[in-house]
Amino acid sequence: MKKDLDFIKDKVENSGVHAHADMDEMYVADSIENVYPKPVAVNSEKPKRRGWKIALSATAAVLVLTIVLGIVLKSTGVFGGTHSVNLPGGLALKQYSSYDQVNDEVSRIRKKNQSSSVLDYFTGKFRSDRDYAEYYVEDEELSAQENSAGSAPGSASDSGSSATGSSPAQSHSETYEQVEGVNESDIIKTDGRYIYCVDGSDMQKILIFSAQGKDSARVAAIDITKQKAATEDDADFNYESYYGYGPGVQEIYVKDDRLIALCNDWEDSCERTIVQVYDIGDIEHITLLDSMRQSGGYDSSRMIGDMLYTVSSYYPYENRIIPICGRGEEPDAVPADCIYSLADNDSDSFLVLSAYDTLDYTSQTESKSILGGVDDIYCNEDHMYIYSTAWENNDYDAYWTGKSAQINSRILKADLTDGIAFTAYTEVSGTIDDQYALDEYNGNLRVATTSSKDWIDTNNLFVLDENLNEIGSVTGFADNESIKAVRYMGDTAYVITYEQTDPLFVIDLSDPTAPAILGEVKISGFSTMLVPIGGDKILGIGYHTEDEDYTTLEVQEGLKLALFDVSDKANPQVLDSVSYVYCDSAVQYNPKALVYNPDRDDYIIPLNYSNWGHYDAKTGEYVYVDEYRGGVLNFRVNGDKLEEISRYQADYDAVDRCVYVGSDIYMTYYDNTTLNIDSEPYK
């Protein structure tokens, strides 16, 4: 062995490159003691190093040359075995080459966060009694999710309706989507024959109803805990599964004769996203076709053609660090070179993005993971933009300790045209309200944010080029207000902000390097959703507000519809508005609850009335009332007016969602814990 080292040193010295004097055989032996082949699965055993003494001289040669030539490796972007993936704009991602590197990075982050934060995330304990006193919050116990052992939810029995007895597919509603051609998942879908609903009472069932007007009935149910489907006669609910509560369906897609269920579950104390694909061509014989698992709780997804893109957030538990992704019950670990980290990342959670073919079950599932969180996504047919909240200087405790923390938004761009590739990354000032605050147009990304400094909100709109370099912005508008809704129409952005009134700002983006506010108009209340109507009108859906006698603030007191005229962008006008006091709707916080019928050019939304009482200023007493009705509102834009077509409400608590099939409107509601469906003919 001594001769081998002398030979290596001689060759290196004669080449003009000098090894360190301390590099003797013991140094080499110690250095390679824990070097072994790259593992291929999480928690796999280290391969036995038989005959390592025999192979030591060859390994030593490789090690010596690697160390001596380290400067060359650095110049090519290799740092300690990790690769620096340089992105446009001067930012970089760290790409790993081994699982050991990932484990070491997570360990480093955990130690740093544990020492820097007053509250330790992993133990739930404070560093000191002083920290506890300064950080004090109410002690709340999170109760475990309860599961009753009673009868199966759903009072409707199999009424004889089946695939053979149902009508052919009729015209039907589609889930409201931000980008045409990019499908979004939801808790209710219809294919024109049946209505598929996620059962929110226990989250383990997808209930299927025939779409036959007043003769509609529940005809089948998919039990994800059994990973098979069953007709109503033998669809027993299974409440026994992992940790006493089991998996839960989050959202679904319906594509041709397939139903794709996106579920959350816990396996080995780690949260998993599970995708299950069912054949629903014969409603009486539904079968499970395929399944896919990936680490982390389900965040969001998009479906382009047959390709499903799923995003999850994975919080590693103890030593189960490496995320997994793939088909079947035991998917592989995400390859080490498909795991990345932001250059300044201090989060030990993983974003997991997978591409999964829901039609070709022999194709390879692709997955990429990155250390860092995710709030939501914006996606078109070519690119996905994943955004998350970031505290400047990692001052996570500033908000809770009363400091004025600068909060930014990180945006990561993924190219979907040929697999998955992270192509750009940036950080902008402020927080992003929802996915509608982002939009790609002519290769540029537009993003609206709300910034806060010294507890005063201001608002911004940034224009970023294809490499996410800022090329234009308008900042600091609408002081003391925050963004509630954004909609882009070509080269114009429409932004709603709110504190006491609802200003609609019109921002010109025709020159992306010089965005400018053209005009604004104010109206009471505020919109949380903006819907383009033709080219010169916008429908706003949001909250009705009122000044209450018992407070100096405006109080949300119902649903409000507003119609804006934006034909003159410098002088927008309010054409009409309608308020439904004491009413609420899921569309106020979820755009997918809006149903549009292009054949009739009208809209349907859930509309629920509840009045529990009011304060009597004369007597100084509170008058209690117990009134509630659930239903739907059908309306249209008729010229410059909002026209109510019909309002249907019945004596059940609340309608959650609605769809239309043919000439009927269908709505879902709960009777205690039973999911039911009701229908009403179109007026």
XYZ file of C-alpha atoms in Angstrom:
683
model
C 0.000 0.000 0.000
C 2.897 2.331 0.830
C 4.311 1.744 -2.631
C 0.969 2.585 -4.208
C 0.789 5.916 -2.416
C 4.411 6.732 -3.277
C 3.691 5.993 -6.908
C 0.623 8.273 -6.885
C 2.466 11.089 -5.144
C 5.353 10.782 -7.553
C 3.051 11.047 -10.556
C 1.246 14.049 -9.103
C 4.457 15.838 -8.086
C 6.032 15.284 -11.507
C 2.942 16.747 -13.125
C 3.435 20.010 -11.256
C 0.381 19.550 -9.029
C 1.254 19.068 -5.345
C -0.725 17.030 -2.833
C -0.941 18.211 0.751
C 1.870 16.921 3.019
C -0.635 15.415 5.435
C -2.130 13.208 2.762
C -0.701 9.885 3.920
C -2.272 6.451 3.822
C -4.048 6.923 7.156
C -5.630 10.141 5.880
C -6.869 8.337 2.790
C -8.109 5.332 4.787
C -10.052 7.573 7.168
C -11.482 9.594 4.288
C -12.894 6.628 2.432
C -14.018 4.681 5.473
C -17.654 5.752 4.923
C -17.581 5.956 1.127
C -19.834 3.415 -0.533
C -22.017 3.186 -3.634
C -24.974 5.537 -3.928
C -28.124 3.933 -2.424
C -31.101 3.304 -4.666
C -33.894 3.388 -2.100
C -34.703 5.216 1.112
C -33.397 3.531 4.272
C -31.723 0.764 2.275
C -28.894 -0.981 4.075
C -25.353 0.082 3.327
C -23.640 -2.472 1.103
C -20.975 -4.530 2.852
C -17.482 -3.308 2.104
C -15.811 -6.688 1.625
C -12.197 -6.628 0.519
C -11.851 -2.891 1.069
C -8.199 -3.240 1.991
C -7.482 -4.880 -1.346
C -9.181 -2.066 -3.258
C -7.796 0.726 -1.088
C -4.926 1.699 -3.339
C -7.180 2.209 -6.375
C -9.713 4.167 -4.332
C -6.907 6.246 -2.843
C -5.742 7.184 -6.304
C -9.199 8.420 -7.230
C -9.555 10.325 -3.975
C -6.148 11.997 -4.256
C -6.764 13.087 -7.821
C -10.243 14.344 -6.941
C -8.954 16.468 -4.070
C -5.999 17.792 -6.057
C -8.222 18.729 -8.953
C -10.931 20.212 -6.728
C -10.406 23.649 -8.155
C -11.298 22.327 -11.584
C -14.486 20.763 -10.282
C -15.468 24.026 -8.590
C -15.091 25.854 -11.852
C -17.635 23.527 -13.421
C -20.182 24.068 -10.661
C -19.476 21.073 -8.404
C -19.278 21.886 -4.694
C -18.643 19.036 -2.273
C -20.546 16.658 -4.517
C -23.516 18.982 -5.104
C -24.043 20.779 -8.388
C -24.928 24.423 -8.704
C -27.625 24.773 -11.356
C -27.264 28.355 -12.511
C -30.585 29.882 -13.485
C -31.089 33.066 -15.468
C -30.832 36.210 -13.424
C -27.837 35.093 -11.404
C -29.791 32.826 -9.048
C -28.966 29.176 -8.586
C -30.352 25.900 -7.334
C -28.257 23.358 -5.522
C -28.612 19.910 -7.096
C -27.683 16.887 -5.015
C -25.868 13.786 -6.178
C -26.384 11.514 -3.172
C -28.946 10.909 -0.470
C -26.294 11.484 2.186
C -25.985 15.073 0.993
C -29.753 15.573 1.265
C -29.822 14.069 4.754
C -26.915 16.259 5.851
C -28.613 19.375 4.495
C -31.869 18.641 6.308
C -29.939 17.951 9.512
C -28.126 21.280 9.171
C -31.376 23.174 8.620
C -33.053 21.515 11.579
C -30.203 22.402 13.905
C -30.134 25.980 12.678
C -33.873 26.476 13.001
C -33.918 24.856 16.419
C -31.289 27.259 17.705
C -32.647 30.385 16.006
C -36.375 30.074 16.657
C -37.948 30.704 20.036
C -40.303 27.796 19.329
C -38.802 24.487 18.247
C -40.945 23.067 15.445
C -39.983 19.458 16.158
C -40.456 19.379 19.947
C -43.085 22.084 20.291
C -41.082 23.513 23.198
C -39.676 26.971 23.842
C -35.971 27.543 24.406
C -36.618 29.300 27.731
C -39.350 30.515 30.061
C -38.650 34.027 28.835
C -39.286 33.004 25.249
C -42.520 31.371 26.359
C -43.664 34.575 28.066
C -42.831 36.731 25.040
C -44.298 34.313 22.532
C -47.300 33.177 24.587
C -50.285 31.856 22.733
C -53.345 30.043 23.959
C -52.691 26.358 24.522
C -55.042 24.440 22.291
C -55.194 20.726 21.937
C -55.882 19.477 18.474
C -58.423 16.751 18.869
C -58.007 13.673 16.737
C -60.376 13.281 13.864
C -63.346 11.307 15.030
C -64.965 8.544 13.089
C -68.359 7.259 14.098
C -69.075 3.587 13.649
C -72.631 4.139 12.595
C -74.343 3.387 9.345
C -72.973 4.488 6.025
C -73.634 8.114 5.070
C -76.165 8.563 2.306
C -79.865 7.982 2.677
C -80.550 7.395 -0.992
C -80.626 3.743 -1.891
C -80.159 2.137 -5.280
C -83.388 3.057 -7.008
C -82.714 0.910 -10.026
C -80.950 3.621 -12.008
C -77.876 2.253 -13.701
C -75.622 2.787 -16.647
C -78.020 0.895 -18.874
C -81.058 2.845 -17.676
C -79.568 6.316 -17.653
C -79.893 8.872 -20.406
C -77.078 9.562 -22.857
C -74.657 12.281 -21.886
C -76.286 15.715 -21.991
C -74.831 19.204 -22.111
C -73.270 19.866 -18.731
C -71.161 22.247 -16.731
C -67.373 22.135 -16.534
C -65.231 23.199 -13.593
C -64.435 26.903 -13.815
C -60.786 27.170 -14.876
C -58.266 29.973 -14.913
C -56.516 28.918 -18.139
C -58.285 27.349 -21.100
C -56.995 23.845 -21.796
C -55.643 23.364 -18.276
C -58.123 21.349 -16.207
C -58.479 21.908 -12.479
C -59.635 19.378 -9.904
C -62.698 19.886 -7.732
C -64.957 18.181 -5.181
C -67.777 17.781 -7.722
C -67.712 16.791 -11.398
C -70.219 15.671 -13.997
C -69.911 13.951 -17.371
C -73.499 14.649 -18.463
C -74.796 11.272 -17.222
C -73.659 11.133 -13.616
C -72.615 13.532 -10.895
C -69.501 12.574 -8.901
C -69.151 14.077 -5.426
C -66.485 13.877 -2.737
C -68.282 12.920 0.457
C -67.108 15.495 2.957
C -68.662 13.679 5.912
C -65.796 11.184 6.173
C -63.674 11.969 3.079
C -63.270 8.288 2.245
C -66.022 8.010 -0.350
C -66.818 9.376 -3.775
C -70.580 9.204 -4.233
C -72.094 8.868 -7.697
C -75.600 10.104 -8.541
C -77.592 9.676 -11.731
C -78.435 12.969 -13.448
C -82.174 12.403 -14.036
C -83.790 15.472 -12.537
C -86.176 14.692 -9.698
C -85.611 10.959 -10.332
C -81.909 11.264 -9.586
C -80.562 8.729 -7.120
C -77.294 7.555 -5.695
C -76.206 4.609 -7.839
C -72.633 3.841 -6.783
C -69.825 4.751 -4.427
C -66.064 4.443 -4.575
C -64.413 3.550 -1.285
C -60.779 4.611 -1.482
C -59.882 2.683 1.674
C -60.624 -0.556 -0.180
C -58.999 0.663 -3.392
C -61.932 -0.661 -5.313
C -65.381 0.505 -6.272
C -68.747 -0.906 -5.317
C -72.381 -0.424 -6.202
C -74.716 0.873 -3.533
C -75.803 -2.613 -2.444
C -72.367 -3.610 -1.140
C -70.709 -0.249 -0.557
C -69.996 -0.684 3.141
C -68.003 2.126 4.669
C -64.712 1.099 6.208
C -63.757 3.298 9.150
C -60.746 1.209 10.151
C -57.460 2.223 8.599
C -54.147 3.824 9.480
C -54.070 5.627 12.830
C -57.813 5.355 13.256
C -58.861 7.867 10.635
C -57.470 6.739 7.314
C -57.080 8.386 3.936
C -59.224 11.171 2.620
C -60.244 12.263 -0.863
C -59.304 15.886 -1.501
C -60.434 16.462 -5.092
C -61.233 14.567 -8.285
C -61.024 14.740 -12.074
C -63.332 13.072 -14.578
C -61.692 12.470 -17.944
C -63.470 10.393 -20.601
C -64.262 7.083 -18.827
C -61.806 7.653 -15.997
C -62.186 9.154 -12.555
C -58.946 10.325 -10.936
C -59.043 10.686 -7.148
C -56.459 12.830 -5.348
C -56.169 11.636 -1.764
C -54.173 12.249 1.402
C -53.007 9.440 3.659
C -50.435 8.692 6.365
C -47.866 5.970 5.917
C -44.944 5.404 8.315
C -45.916 8.610 10.162
C -45.439 10.611 6.948
C -48.170 12.234 4.920
C -48.612 10.958 1.372
C -50.528 12.096 -1.691
C -52.181 9.144 -3.403
C -53.632 9.255 -6.911
C -56.094 6.514 -7.854
C -57.429 6.045 -11.384
C -60.772 4.264 -11.823
C -62.560 2.988 -14.915
C -66.105 4.395 -14.743
C -67.192 3.286 -18.219
C -69.622 0.816 -16.612
C -71.019 2.400 -13.463
C -72.051 -1.012 -12.122
C -68.567 -2.460 -12.464
C -66.121 0.305 -11.581
C -62.551 -0.948 -11.344
C -59.275 0.448 -10.076
C -56.871 0.820 -13.008
C -53.747 2.296 -11.461
C -52.385 4.227 -8.495
C -49.501 6.572 -7.797
C -47.975 7.790 -4.544
C -45.795 10.735 -3.711
C -44.506 12.146 -0.453
C -46.287 15.027 1.213
C -49.761 16.367 1.708
C -51.693 17.296 -1.409
C -51.434 20.978 -2.318
C -52.674 21.379 -5.860
C -52.722 19.833 -9.315
C -53.435 20.464 -12.961
C -54.352 18.119 -15.797
C -53.212 18.843 -19.359
C -54.578 16.224 -21.725
C -54.007 12.903 -19.961
C -50.979 14.129 -18.013
C -51.555 14.914 -14.345
C -49.193 17.300 -12.539
C -49.409 17.004 -8.770
C -47.783 19.263 -6.173
C -47.402 18.259 -2.527
C -45.622 19.519 0.602
C -43.516 16.948 2.409
C -42.440 17.489 6.015
C -39.931 14.736 6.825
C -40.498 12.809 10.022
C -37.412 11.907 12.056
C -34.998 10.078 9.714
C -37.458 9.497 6.877
C -36.014 12.310 4.816
C -35.975 11.372 1.131
C -39.293 11.905 -0.705
C -40.771 9.052 -2.715
C -42.835 9.022 -5.896
C -44.087 6.358 -8.267
C -46.736 3.812 -9.134
C -48.076 1.121 -6.838
C -47.819 0.456 -3.113
C -44.037 0.814 -2.789
C -42.760 3.594 -5.043
C -39.090 4.398 -5.406
C -37.283 7.265 -3.775
C -36.949 10.378 -5.879
C -33.462 10.102 -7.459
C -30.873 12.167 -5.619
C -30.065 14.197 -8.735
C -33.758 15.128 -9.004
C -33.656 16.800 -5.571
C -32.729 20.480 -5.351
C -32.497 23.275 -2.836
C -32.791 27.018 -3.095
C -29.453 28.709 -2.549
C -30.568 30.486 0.654
C -33.097 27.920 1.821
C -33.703 27.376 5.537
C -36.794 25.200 5.288
C -36.561 21.457 5.822
C -39.808 20.777 3.973
C -39.854 19.516 0.394
C -41.923 20.610 -2.548
C -42.659 17.502 -4.635
C -43.817 17.927 -8.248
C -44.717 14.862 -10.290
C -45.870 14.215 -13.844
C -48.113 11.166 -14.104
C -49.734 9.753 -17.253
C -53.284 8.766 -16.293
C -53.802 6.805 -19.510
C -50.512 5.021 -20.231
C -49.876 2.913 -17.138
C -46.555 1.605 -18.449
C -44.948 5.032 -18.747
C -42.407 6.267 -16.227
C -43.617 8.658 -13.558
C -41.333 11.678 -13.369
C -40.766 13.584 -10.165
C -38.665 16.535 -9.049
C -38.321 17.770 -5.493
C -36.936 20.913 -3.962
C -36.257 21.967 -0.384
C -38.679 24.794 0.210
C -42.403 25.276 0.759
C -45.355 25.856 -1.538
C -48.478 27.986 -1.143
C -50.166 27.484 -4.495
C -49.550 27.312 -8.236
C -50.417 29.056 -11.477
C -50.189 26.871 -14.557
C -50.678 27.140 -18.302
C -50.050 24.489 -20.945
C -46.281 25.064 -21.020
C -45.229 26.341 -17.622
C -46.056 25.968 -13.960
C -45.231 28.719 -11.476
C -44.993 27.579 -7.871
C -45.056 30.298 -5.253
C -44.458 30.372 -1.508
C -44.054 32.902 1.282
C -40.566 33.850 2.467
C -39.523 35.994 5.423
C -36.643 38.344 4.712
C -33.553 37.352 6.697
C -35.533 34.262 7.761
C -37.104 36.233 10.619
C -40.009 33.814 11.043
C -40.704 34.989 14.602
C -40.968 38.676 13.758
C -44.701 38.562 13.099
C -45.472 36.909 16.432
C -43.121 39.052 18.494
C -44.481 42.334 17.183
C -41.667 43.213 14.845
C -42.246 44.491 11.323
C -41.018 41.637 9.175
C -40.510 41.992 5.445
C -42.458 39.209 3.773
C -41.665 38.254 0.187
C -42.908 35.676 -2.295
C -40.649 33.126 -3.943
C -41.613 32.043 -7.437
C -40.174 28.937 -9.087
C -40.791 28.306 -12.783
C -41.082 24.765 -14.118
C -41.066 23.973 -17.832
C -43.577 21.224 -18.705
C -42.991 20.968 -22.449
C -40.551 18.052 -22.162
C -40.857 16.409 -18.780
C -40.218 18.628 -15.755
C -37.367 21.142 -15.645
C -36.854 24.005 -13.205
C -35.843 26.909 -15.417
C -36.082 30.117 -13.375
C -36.482 31.388 -9.831
C -37.003 34.787 -8.257
C -38.288 36.611 -5.201
C -40.652 39.589 -5.208
C -41.805 41.882 -2.441
C -45.109 41.075 -0.765
C -47.542 38.184 -0.551
C -49.677 36.662 -3.295
C -53.418 36.435 -2.640
C -54.222 33.482 -4.899
C -53.428 31.887 -8.257
C -55.363 34.576 -10.153
C -52.740 37.133 -9.092
C -50.364 35.514 -11.622
C -50.632 35.383 -15.391
C -48.254 34.679 -18.268
C -48.668 36.798 -21.384
C -46.322 37.063 -24.375
C -43.641 35.233 -22.431
C -43.813 37.584 -19.435
C -45.164 36.747 -15.997
C -47.327 39.369 -14.317
C -47.771 39.061 -10.549
C -49.681 41.253 -8.084
C -48.695 41.347 -4.402
C -49.501 43.079 -1.127
C -46.515 44.353 0.881
C -46.495 45.335 4.527
C -44.076 47.660 6.301
C -44.601 48.831 9.860
C -48.019 47.152 9.639
C -49.122 49.351 6.729
C -50.186 47.504 3.569
C -49.371 48.694 0.078
C -49.760 46.911 -3.247
C -47.625 46.151 -6.261
C -47.717 44.669 -9.722
C -44.496 43.286 -11.186
C -43.745 42.244 -14.759
C -41.067 39.546 -15.064
C -39.503 38.289 -18.273
C -39.194 34.621 -19.256
C -36.177 34.318 -16.943
C -38.130 35.950 -14.081
C -36.032 39.104 -14.214
C -38.061 42.175 -13.321
C -38.569 44.399 -16.353
C -41.338 46.666 -15.075
C -43.482 47.423 -12.035
C -46.000 49.720 -10.435
C -45.636 49.732 -6.663
C -47.031 51.339 -3.528
C -50.626 51.894 -4.604
C -53.718 51.717 -2.352
C -52.116 52.383 1.038
C -53.718 50.623 4.015
C -55.534 48.256 1.691
C -54.809 44.719 0.514
C -55.472 42.885 -2.731
C -58.664 40.830 -2.773
C -58.993 39.952 -6.473
C -56.994 40.191 -9.702
C -57.878 39.439 -13.306
C -55.772 39.925 -16.428
C -57.385 40.578 -19.798
C -54.730 40.791 -22.496
C -52.482 43.763 -21.797
C -54.642 45.079 -18.941
C -54.793 44.091 -15.279
C -57.823 44.674 -13.059
C -57.068 44.735 -9.343
C -59.474 44.936 -6.421
C -58.145 46.202 -3.077
C -60.097 46.702 0.125
C -60.104 48.227 3.566
C -63.337 50.206 3.887
C -64.254 50.571 0.213
C -63.683 48.479 -2.896
C -61.511 50.271 -5.471
C -61.148 48.640 -8.875
C -57.809 49.653 -10.368
C -57.192 49.456 -14.115
C -53.494 48.949 -14.890
C -52.114 49.290 -18.396
C -49.519 46.618 -19.278
C -49.235 47.305 -23.002
C -45.651 48.397 -22.357
C -44.453 45.682 -19.961
C -41.454 47.801 -18.985
C -43.652 50.684 -17.822
C -46.936 49.519 -16.214
C -49.223 52.390 -15.294
C -52.493 52.849 -13.420
C -54.984 54.299 -15.877
C -58.024 54.715 -13.653
C -60.010 53.496 -10.680
C -63.550 53.391 -9.365
C -64.820 52.775 -5.844
C -67.807 50.862 -4.544
C -68.861 49.685 -1.095
C -68.012 46.106 -0.169
C -65.368 44.208 -2.054
C -65.061 41.587 -4.775
C -63.014 38.414 -4.340
C -63.514 37.192 -7.907
C -63.490 39.048 -11.224
C -65.088 37.504 -14.317
C -64.580 38.985 -17.808
C -67.856 39.720 -19.627
C -67.117 40.274 -23.279
C -64.319 42.752 -23.812
C -65.583 45.778 -21.927
C -67.372 44.542 -18.796
C -66.266 42.737 -15.653
C -68.447 40.908 -13.148
C -67.330 41.184 -9.549
C -68.445 38.606 -6.979
C -67.689 39.151 -3.316
C -68.945 40.548 -0.047
C -71.614 43.057 0.898
C -70.506 45.166 3.863
C -72.363 47.481 6.225
C -71.510 49.906 9.019
C -72.914 48.371 12.187
C -74.131 50.412 15.144
C -72.064 48.411 17.604
C -68.720 48.820 15.822
C -66.706 51.450 13.979
C -65.761 48.923 11.307
C -67.560 47.648 8.278
C -68.939 44.146 8.761
C -69.421 41.524 6.086
C -73.160 41.036 5.897
C -73.793 39.078 2.733
C -73.075 38.416 -0.927
C -72.599 41.204 -3.453
C -72.536 41.180 -7.247
C -71.126 44.186 -9.102
C -70.949 44.971 -12.818
C -68.127 47.237 -14.017
C -67.826 49.021 -17.355
C -64.154 49.132 -18.409
C -64.629 50.223 -22.021
C -62.918 53.489 -21.061
C -59.928 52.203 -19.083
C -59.106 55.643 -17.767
C -62.621 56.084 -16.427
C -64.121 52.743 -15.265
C -67.715 52.854 -14.068
C -70.017 50.818 -11.845
C -73.011 49.889 -13.994
C -75.000 47.891 -11.472
C -74.743 46.056 -8.164
C -76.971 43.695 -6.208
C -76.590 42.670 -2.573
C -78.014 39.591 -0.879
C -77.936 40.454 2.814
C -77.467 37.579 5.262
C -76.457 35.344 2.354
C -73.187 33.613 1.617
C -71.761 31.478 -1.169
C -68.761 29.210 -1.671
C -67.897 31.313 -4.727
C -66.834 34.133 -2.390
C -63.692 32.173 -1.531
C -63.506 29.498 -4.240
C -63.796 30.429 -7.943
C -64.565 26.790 -8.824
C -68.002 27.249 -7.246
C -68.990 29.495 -10.166
C -70.926 27.649 -12.874
C -71.183 29.213 -16.326
C -73.561 27.954 -19.016
C -72.319 29.126 -22.439
C -75.509 27.970 -24.158
C -77.674 30.224 -22.009
C -74.935 32.769 -21.221
C -75.858 32.735 -17.549
C -74.348 31.863 -14.184
C -75.254 29.639 -11.255
C -73.811 29.921 -7.746
C -74.713 28.451 -4.344
C -76.756 30.916 -2.284
C -77.386 30.225 1.400
C -79.415 32.425 3.738
C -78.820 32.480 7.479
C -80.069 34.987 10.043
C -79.206 34.331 13.652
C -80.332 37.718 14.916
C -79.345 41.368 15.165
C -78.436 44.074 17.637
C -81.298 46.467 18.493
C -79.746 49.903 19.016
C -82.921 51.248 20.696
C -83.158 48.596 23.398
C -79.469 47.783 23.548
C -80.303 44.117 23.325
C -79.551 41.375 20.858
C -82.612 39.936 19.119
C -82.149 36.234 18.404
C -83.513 34.725 15.189
C -83.048 31.208 13.839
C -83.591 31.246 10.092
C -81.639 29.365 7.460
C -82.204 28.153 3.921
C -79.872 26.639 1.350
C -80.088 26.925 -2.401
C -78.761 28.406 -5.627
C -78.940 31.671 -7.538
C -79.262 31.742 -11.332
C -78.493 35.132 -12.930
C -77.216 36.768 -16.106
C -75.747 40.019 -17.333
C -78.413 41.691 -19.458
C -76.958 44.756 -21.124
C -75.872 47.057 -18.317
C -77.888 45.249 -15.646
C -77.553 42.198 -13.437
C -80.710 40.156 -13.921
C -81.852 37.503 -11.460
C -83.402 34.606 -13.372
C -84.369 32.463 -10.398
C -83.551 31.855 -6.780
C -84.195 28.423 -5.349
C -83.892 27.771 -1.620
C -85.098 24.949 0.601
C -85.084 24.018 4.282
C -81.627 22.554 4.532
C -78.598 24.126 6.131
C -76.488 25.048 3.134
C -75.719 24.159 -0.466
C -72.068 23.460 -0.924
C -71.747 23.220 -4.699
C -73.875 23.048 -7.843
C -73.695 21.855 -11.475
C -76.082 21.689 -14.385
C -76.906 18.784 -16.690
C -79.284 19.351 -19.591
C -82.207 21.459 -18.366
C -81.692 20.820 -14.649
C -79.622 22.434 -11.917
C -78.220 20.070 -9.274
C -77.021 21.056 -5.826
C -75.334 19.147 -3.014
C -76.142 19.551 0.671
C -75.738 17.648 3.929
C -78.483 16.281 6.141
C -76.482 15.908 9.332
C -73.594 13.798 7.976
C -75.377 12.528 4.890
C -74.467 13.970 1.492
C -77.581 14.437 -0.625
C -78.384 15.894 -4.006
C -81.342 18.038 -5.023
C -82.400 19.391 -8.401
C -84.453 22.203 -9.832
C -85.450 22.732 -13.482
C -83.978 25.716 -15.261
C -86.383 28.645 -15.399
